[in-house]
Short mmCIF file of C-alpha atoms and ligand atoms in Angstrom, two decimals:
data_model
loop_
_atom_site.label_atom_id
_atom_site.label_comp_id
_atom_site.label_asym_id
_atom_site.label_seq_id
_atom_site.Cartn_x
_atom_site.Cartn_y
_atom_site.Cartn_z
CA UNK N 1 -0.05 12.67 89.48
CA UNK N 2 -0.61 15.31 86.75
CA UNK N 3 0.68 14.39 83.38
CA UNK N 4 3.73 16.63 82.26
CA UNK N 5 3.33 18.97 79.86
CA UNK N 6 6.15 21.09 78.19
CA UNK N 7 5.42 24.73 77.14
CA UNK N 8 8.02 26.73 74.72
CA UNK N 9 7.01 29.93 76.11
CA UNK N 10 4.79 32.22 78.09
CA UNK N 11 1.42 32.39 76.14
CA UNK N 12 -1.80 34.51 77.47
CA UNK N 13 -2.73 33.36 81.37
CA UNK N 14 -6.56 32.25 80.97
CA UNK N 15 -4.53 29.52 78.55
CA UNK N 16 -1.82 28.68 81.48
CA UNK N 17 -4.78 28.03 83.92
CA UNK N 18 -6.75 25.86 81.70
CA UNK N 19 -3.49 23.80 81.14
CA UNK N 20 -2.35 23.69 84.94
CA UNK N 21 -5.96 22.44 85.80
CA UNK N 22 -4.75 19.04 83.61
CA UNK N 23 -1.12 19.05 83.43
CA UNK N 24 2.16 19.62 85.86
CA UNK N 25 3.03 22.28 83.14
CA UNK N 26 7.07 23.15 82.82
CA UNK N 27 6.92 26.80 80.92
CA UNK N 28 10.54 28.49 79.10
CA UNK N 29 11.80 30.31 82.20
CA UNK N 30 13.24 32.83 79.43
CA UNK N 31 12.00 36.00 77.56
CA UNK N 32 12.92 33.93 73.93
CA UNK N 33 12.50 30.90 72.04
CA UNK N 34 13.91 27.80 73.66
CA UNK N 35 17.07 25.77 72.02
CA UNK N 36 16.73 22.86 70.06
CA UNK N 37 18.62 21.68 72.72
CA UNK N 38 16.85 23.28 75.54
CA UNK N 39 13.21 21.92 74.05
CA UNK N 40 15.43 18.75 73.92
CA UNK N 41 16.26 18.73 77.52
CA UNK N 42 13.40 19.56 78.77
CA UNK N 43 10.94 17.40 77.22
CA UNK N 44 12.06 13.68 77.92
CA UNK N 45 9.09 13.41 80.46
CA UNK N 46 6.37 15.37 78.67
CA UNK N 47 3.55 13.53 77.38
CA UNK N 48 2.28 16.60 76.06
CA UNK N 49 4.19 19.52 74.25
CA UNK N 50 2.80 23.27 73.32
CA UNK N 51 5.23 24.53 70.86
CA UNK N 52 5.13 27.82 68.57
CA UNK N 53 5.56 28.12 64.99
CA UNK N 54 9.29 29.35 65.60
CA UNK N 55 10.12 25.89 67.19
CA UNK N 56 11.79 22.89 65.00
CA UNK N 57 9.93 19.89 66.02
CA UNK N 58 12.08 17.92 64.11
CA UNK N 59 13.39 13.73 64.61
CA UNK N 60 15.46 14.82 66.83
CA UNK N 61 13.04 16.51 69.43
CA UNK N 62 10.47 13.96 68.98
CA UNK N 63 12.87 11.23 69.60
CA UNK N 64 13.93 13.04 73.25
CA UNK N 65 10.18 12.54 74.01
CA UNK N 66 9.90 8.54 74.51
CA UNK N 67 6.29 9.51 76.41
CA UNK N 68 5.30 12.00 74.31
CA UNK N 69 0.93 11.82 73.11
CA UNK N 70 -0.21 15.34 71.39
CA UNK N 71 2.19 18.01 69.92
CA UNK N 72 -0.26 20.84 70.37
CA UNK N 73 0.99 24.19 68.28
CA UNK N 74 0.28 27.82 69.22
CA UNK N 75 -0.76 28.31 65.68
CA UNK N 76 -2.33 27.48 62.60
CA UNK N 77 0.62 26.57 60.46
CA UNK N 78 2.43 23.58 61.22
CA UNK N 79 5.34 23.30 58.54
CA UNK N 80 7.96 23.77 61.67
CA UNK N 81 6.61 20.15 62.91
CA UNK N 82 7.81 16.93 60.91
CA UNK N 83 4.26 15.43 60.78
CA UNK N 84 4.95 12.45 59.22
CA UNK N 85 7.57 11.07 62.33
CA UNK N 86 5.01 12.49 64.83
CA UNK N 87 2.66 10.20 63.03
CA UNK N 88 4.56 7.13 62.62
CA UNK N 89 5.48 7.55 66.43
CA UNK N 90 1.67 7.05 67.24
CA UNK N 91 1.75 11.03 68.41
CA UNK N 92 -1.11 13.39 67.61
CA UNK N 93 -0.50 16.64 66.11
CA UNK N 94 -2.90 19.77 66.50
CA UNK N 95 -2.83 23.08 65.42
CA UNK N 96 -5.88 26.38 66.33
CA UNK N 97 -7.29 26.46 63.20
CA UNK N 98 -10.20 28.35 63.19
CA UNK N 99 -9.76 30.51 66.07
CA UNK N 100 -7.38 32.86 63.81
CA UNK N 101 -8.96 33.24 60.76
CA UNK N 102 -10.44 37.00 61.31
CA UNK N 103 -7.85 38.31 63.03
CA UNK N 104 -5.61 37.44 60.10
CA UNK N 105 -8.07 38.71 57.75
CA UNK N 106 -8.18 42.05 59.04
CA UNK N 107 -4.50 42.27 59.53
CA UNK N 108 -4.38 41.23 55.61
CA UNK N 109 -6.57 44.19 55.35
CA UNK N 110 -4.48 46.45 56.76
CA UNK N 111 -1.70 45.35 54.23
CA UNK N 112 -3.97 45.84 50.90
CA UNK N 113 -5.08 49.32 52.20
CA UNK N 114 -1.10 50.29 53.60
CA UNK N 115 0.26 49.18 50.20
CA UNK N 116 -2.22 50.43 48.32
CA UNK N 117 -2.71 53.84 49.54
CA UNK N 118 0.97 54.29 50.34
CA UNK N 119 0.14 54.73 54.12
CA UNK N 120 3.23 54.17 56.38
CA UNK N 121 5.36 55.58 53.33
CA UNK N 122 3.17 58.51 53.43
CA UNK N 123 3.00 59.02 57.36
CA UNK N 124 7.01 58.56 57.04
CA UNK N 125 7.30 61.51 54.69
CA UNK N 126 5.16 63.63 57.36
CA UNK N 127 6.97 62.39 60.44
CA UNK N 128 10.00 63.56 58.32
CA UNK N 129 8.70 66.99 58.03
CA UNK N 130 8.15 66.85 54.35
CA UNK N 131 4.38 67.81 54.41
CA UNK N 132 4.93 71.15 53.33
CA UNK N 133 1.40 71.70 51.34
CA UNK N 134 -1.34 69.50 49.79
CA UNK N 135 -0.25 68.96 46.75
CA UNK N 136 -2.16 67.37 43.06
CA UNK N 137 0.45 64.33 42.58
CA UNK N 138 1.49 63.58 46.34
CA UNK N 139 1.81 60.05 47.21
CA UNK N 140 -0.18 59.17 44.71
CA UNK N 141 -1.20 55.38 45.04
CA UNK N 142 -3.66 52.40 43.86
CA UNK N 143 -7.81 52.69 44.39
CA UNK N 144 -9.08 49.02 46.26
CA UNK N 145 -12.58 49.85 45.64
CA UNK N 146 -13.68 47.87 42.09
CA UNK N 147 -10.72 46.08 41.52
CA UNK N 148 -9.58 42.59 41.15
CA UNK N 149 -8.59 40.95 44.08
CA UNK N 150 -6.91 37.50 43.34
CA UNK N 151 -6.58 35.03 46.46
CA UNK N 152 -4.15 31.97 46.35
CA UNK N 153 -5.43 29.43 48.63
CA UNK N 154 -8.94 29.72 49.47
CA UNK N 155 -8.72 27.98 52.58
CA UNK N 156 -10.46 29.59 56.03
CA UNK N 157 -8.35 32.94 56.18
CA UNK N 158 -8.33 33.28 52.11
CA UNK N 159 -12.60 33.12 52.29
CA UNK N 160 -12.23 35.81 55.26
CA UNK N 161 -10.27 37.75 53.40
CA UNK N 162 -11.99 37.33 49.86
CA UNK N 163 -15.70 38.30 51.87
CA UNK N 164 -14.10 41.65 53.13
CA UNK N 165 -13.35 42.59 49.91
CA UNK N 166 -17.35 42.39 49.05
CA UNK N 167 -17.61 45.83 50.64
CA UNK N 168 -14.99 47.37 48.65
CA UNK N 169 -17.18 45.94 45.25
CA UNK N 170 -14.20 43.81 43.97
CA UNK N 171 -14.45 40.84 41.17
CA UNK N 172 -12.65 37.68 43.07
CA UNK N 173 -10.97 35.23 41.36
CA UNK N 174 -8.99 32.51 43.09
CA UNK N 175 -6.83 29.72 43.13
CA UNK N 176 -7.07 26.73 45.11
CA UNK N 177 -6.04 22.71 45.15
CA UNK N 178 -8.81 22.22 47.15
CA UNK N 179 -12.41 22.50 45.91
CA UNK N 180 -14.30 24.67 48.08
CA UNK N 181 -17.98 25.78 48.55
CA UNK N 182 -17.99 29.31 48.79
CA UNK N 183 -20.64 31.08 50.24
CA UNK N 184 -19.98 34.88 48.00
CA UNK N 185 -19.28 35.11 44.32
CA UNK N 186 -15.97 34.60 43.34
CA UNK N 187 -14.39 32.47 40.33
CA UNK N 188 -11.90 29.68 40.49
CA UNK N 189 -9.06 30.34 37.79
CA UNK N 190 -5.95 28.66 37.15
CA UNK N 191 -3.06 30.04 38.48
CA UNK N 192 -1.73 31.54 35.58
CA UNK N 193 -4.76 34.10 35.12
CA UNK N 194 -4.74 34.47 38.71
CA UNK N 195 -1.32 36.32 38.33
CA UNK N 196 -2.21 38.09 35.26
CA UNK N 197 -5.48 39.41 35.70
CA UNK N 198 -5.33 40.53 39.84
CA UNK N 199 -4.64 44.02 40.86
CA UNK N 200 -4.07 42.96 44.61
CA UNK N 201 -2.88 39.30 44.74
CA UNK N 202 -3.06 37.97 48.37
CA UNK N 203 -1.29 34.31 49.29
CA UNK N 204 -2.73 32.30 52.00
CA UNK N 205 -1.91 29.09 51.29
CA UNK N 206 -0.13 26.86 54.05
CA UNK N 207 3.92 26.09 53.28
CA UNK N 208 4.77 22.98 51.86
CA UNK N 209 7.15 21.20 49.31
CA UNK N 210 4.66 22.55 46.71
CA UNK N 211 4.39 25.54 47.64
CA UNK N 212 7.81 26.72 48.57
CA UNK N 213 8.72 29.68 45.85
CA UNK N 214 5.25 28.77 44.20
CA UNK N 215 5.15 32.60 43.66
CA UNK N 216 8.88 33.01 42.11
CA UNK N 217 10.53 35.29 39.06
CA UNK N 218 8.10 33.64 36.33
CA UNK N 219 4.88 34.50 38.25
CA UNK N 220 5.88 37.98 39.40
CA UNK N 221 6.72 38.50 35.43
CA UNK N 222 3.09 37.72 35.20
CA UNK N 223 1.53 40.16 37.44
CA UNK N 224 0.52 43.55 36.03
CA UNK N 225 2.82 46.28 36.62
CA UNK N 226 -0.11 48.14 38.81
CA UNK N 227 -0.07 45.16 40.92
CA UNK N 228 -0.08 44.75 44.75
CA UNK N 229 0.99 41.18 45.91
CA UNK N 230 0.29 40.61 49.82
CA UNK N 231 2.15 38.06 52.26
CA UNK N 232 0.28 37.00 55.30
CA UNK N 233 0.85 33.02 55.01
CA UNK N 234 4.14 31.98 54.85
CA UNK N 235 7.49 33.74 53.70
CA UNK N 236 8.90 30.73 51.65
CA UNK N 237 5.47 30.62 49.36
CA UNK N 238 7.33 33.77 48.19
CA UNK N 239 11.32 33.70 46.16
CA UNK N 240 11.88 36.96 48.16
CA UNK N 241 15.09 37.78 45.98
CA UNK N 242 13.01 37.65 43.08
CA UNK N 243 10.38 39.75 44.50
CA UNK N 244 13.41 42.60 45.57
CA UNK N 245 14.57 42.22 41.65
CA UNK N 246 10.89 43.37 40.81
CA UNK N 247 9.96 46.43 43.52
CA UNK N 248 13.67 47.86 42.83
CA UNK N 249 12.90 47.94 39.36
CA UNK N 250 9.47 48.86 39.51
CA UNK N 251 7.96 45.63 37.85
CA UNK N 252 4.63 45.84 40.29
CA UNK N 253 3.87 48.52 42.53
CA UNK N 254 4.35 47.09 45.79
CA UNK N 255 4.00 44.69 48.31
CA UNK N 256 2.72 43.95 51.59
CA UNK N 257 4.47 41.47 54.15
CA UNK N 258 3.48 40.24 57.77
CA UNK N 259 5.73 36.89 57.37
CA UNK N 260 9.37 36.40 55.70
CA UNK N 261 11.34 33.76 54.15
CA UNK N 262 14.22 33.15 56.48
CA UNK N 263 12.43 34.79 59.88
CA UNK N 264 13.47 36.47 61.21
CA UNK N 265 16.25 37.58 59.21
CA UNK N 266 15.01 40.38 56.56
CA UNK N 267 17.44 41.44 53.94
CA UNK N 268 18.64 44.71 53.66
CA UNK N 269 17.83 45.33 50.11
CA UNK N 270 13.98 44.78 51.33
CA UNK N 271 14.35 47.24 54.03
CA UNK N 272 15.62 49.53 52.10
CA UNK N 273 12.56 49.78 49.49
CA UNK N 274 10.05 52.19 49.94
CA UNK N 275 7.17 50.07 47.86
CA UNK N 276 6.42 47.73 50.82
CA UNK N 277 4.94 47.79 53.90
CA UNK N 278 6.68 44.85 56.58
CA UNK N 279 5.38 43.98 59.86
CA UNK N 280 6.39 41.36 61.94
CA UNK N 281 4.56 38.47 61.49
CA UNK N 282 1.02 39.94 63.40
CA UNK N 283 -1.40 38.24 61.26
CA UNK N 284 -3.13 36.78 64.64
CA UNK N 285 -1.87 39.18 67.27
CA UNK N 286 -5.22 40.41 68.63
CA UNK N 287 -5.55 40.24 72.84
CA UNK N 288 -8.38 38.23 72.13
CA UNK N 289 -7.35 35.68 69.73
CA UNK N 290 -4.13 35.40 70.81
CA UNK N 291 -5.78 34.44 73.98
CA UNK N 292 -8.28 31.91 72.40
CA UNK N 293 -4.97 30.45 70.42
CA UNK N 294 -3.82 29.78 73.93
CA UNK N 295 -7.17 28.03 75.22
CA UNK N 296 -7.09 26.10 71.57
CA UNK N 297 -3.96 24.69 72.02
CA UNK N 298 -4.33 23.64 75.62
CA UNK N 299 -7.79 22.07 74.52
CA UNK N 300 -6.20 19.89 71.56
CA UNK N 301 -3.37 18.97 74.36
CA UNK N 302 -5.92 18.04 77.40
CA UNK N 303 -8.59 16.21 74.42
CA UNK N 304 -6.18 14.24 73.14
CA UNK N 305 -4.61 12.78 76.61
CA UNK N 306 -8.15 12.01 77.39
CA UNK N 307 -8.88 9.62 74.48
CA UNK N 308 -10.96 12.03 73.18
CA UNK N 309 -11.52 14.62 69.51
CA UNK N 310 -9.30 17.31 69.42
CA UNK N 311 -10.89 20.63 68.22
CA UNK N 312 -7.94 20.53 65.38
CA UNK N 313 -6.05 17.63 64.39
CA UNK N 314 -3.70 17.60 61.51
CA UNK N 315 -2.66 13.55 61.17
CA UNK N 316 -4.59 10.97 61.57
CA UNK N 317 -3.32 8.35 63.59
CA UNK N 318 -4.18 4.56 63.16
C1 DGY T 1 -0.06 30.86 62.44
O1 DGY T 1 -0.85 30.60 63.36
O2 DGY T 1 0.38 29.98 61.70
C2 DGY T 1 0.29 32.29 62.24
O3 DGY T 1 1.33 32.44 61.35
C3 DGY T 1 0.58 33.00 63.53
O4 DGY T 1 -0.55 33.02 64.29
#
């Protein structure tokens, strides 16, 4: 008999098959994210789970899986799992780390140039039939070419992003609690001059107690009023009523956002500000790496149930 396997919701097929080869696989029959309740329900068999970032894999869930092995998440970012219980339950948690990293690069791309260069305001104002002539000061925005770019984190996506920018001849400066061996020029700085001396400030750190509103009304004070601070990590690195305070009144000169601080929930007051560019959290959504997310995750799950290495484990268990 196949080992069960419980899957929040429909990911790409090529992953389904590889995870029906290996397990008797019980998918979300609905077009949404399961209940806490539903995930509860459902999982009291599984000895393997394949959750997404949007699912709380909190006590409570892990404690309605008495047979539970691997937690296996459709993503790189795993502050929606408690770790630490998963760990002390003898249960191994893996994430696809790796198989994102460009597609969230170029996504964080499209964010530096769209905020810079005032792009979706500026097809808006088109679209709106206000193109009425080319004209010396229209939409006039920030040059990317030559300036500093400033990275917080300098993890996998943070170097993908930083090497981009070598085409665009920027300086690099970063900050990072991790020391890291960097294969382009850049400079390590402490946070403080990493707010105050980059032009386009990108965070790609992961979310945790540390980091929650590590970018809050102090630091924005710091960053230049020319500046262009980018989201493509997580929404709670970011004190996003502090951030409103500073595009309404002007204190930098925009922002980019793919991810939010209560997701999905947006606040008006951030909708309603034409200095930033939001999209909804599709750092990794390319066919193809949404696809190899899928074959990730169901790798980590089928790895782990076979006493063997995961491709990407976050805990270590004893
Ligand atoms: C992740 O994997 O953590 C991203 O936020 C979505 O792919």
């Amino acid at each position: 008999m196949k080992p069960k396997l419980l899957l929040t919701r429909m990911i790409p097929d090529a992953a389904i098959v590889k995870l029906e080869e290996y397990f008797d696989v019980s998918v979300n029959p609905h077009d949404r994210a399961m209940t806490d309740a539903e995930i509860c329900a459902q999982i009291a068999g599984a000895e393997a789970l394949v959750c997404l970032l949007t699912d709380s894999i909190d006590k409570k869930v892990i404690d309605a899986a008495p047979k539970l092995k691997v937690i296996s998440a459709y993503a790189v970012g795993f502050n929606n799992i408690d770790v630490e219980y998963a760990t002390y339950k003898g249960i191994a948690v893996c994430n696809t780390a790796g198989v994102l990293t460009e597609s969230t690069a170029d996504l964080t791309w499209a964010l530096i140039m769209a905020t810079c260069r005032r792009v979706t305001e500026s097809e808006a104002f088109l679209r709106e039939g206000k193109f009425k002539a080319w004209e010396p000061m229209l939409m006039l925005g920030q040059d990317v070419f030559g300036k500093t770019l400033g990275i917080l984190g300098m993890g996998r996506i943070g170097q993908a992003v930083a090497k981009r920018a070598l085409g665009f001849d920027m300086k690099i400066i970063y900050h990072s609690t991790t020391p890291q061996t960097l294969s382009f020029p850049a400079q390590q700085v402490d946070l403080d001059t990493l707010l105050q001396e980059a032009d386009i400030l990108s965070l790609h750190a992961p979310l945790t107690p540390k980091t929650m509103h590590l970018i809050g009304k102090a630091e924005i004070e710091k960053l230049k009023p020319t500046a262009v601070l980018i989201n493509t990590a997580r929404g709670a690195i970011v004190d996003e009523e502090a951030l409103i305070s500073a595009l309404s009144e002007k204190r930098i000169f925009a922002a980019g956002f793919d991810v939010y601080e209560h997701e999905p929930s947006i606040p008006g007051a951030l909708l309603a500000l034409k200095n930033v560019v939001l999209l909804p959290h599709i750092g990794s959504g390319s066919i193809a790496t949404r696809t190899n997310m899928g074959i990730m995750a169901a790798e980590n799950a089928i790895a782990v149930l076979e006493g063997k290495s995961p491709l990407s484990q976050v805990n270590k268990l004893n």
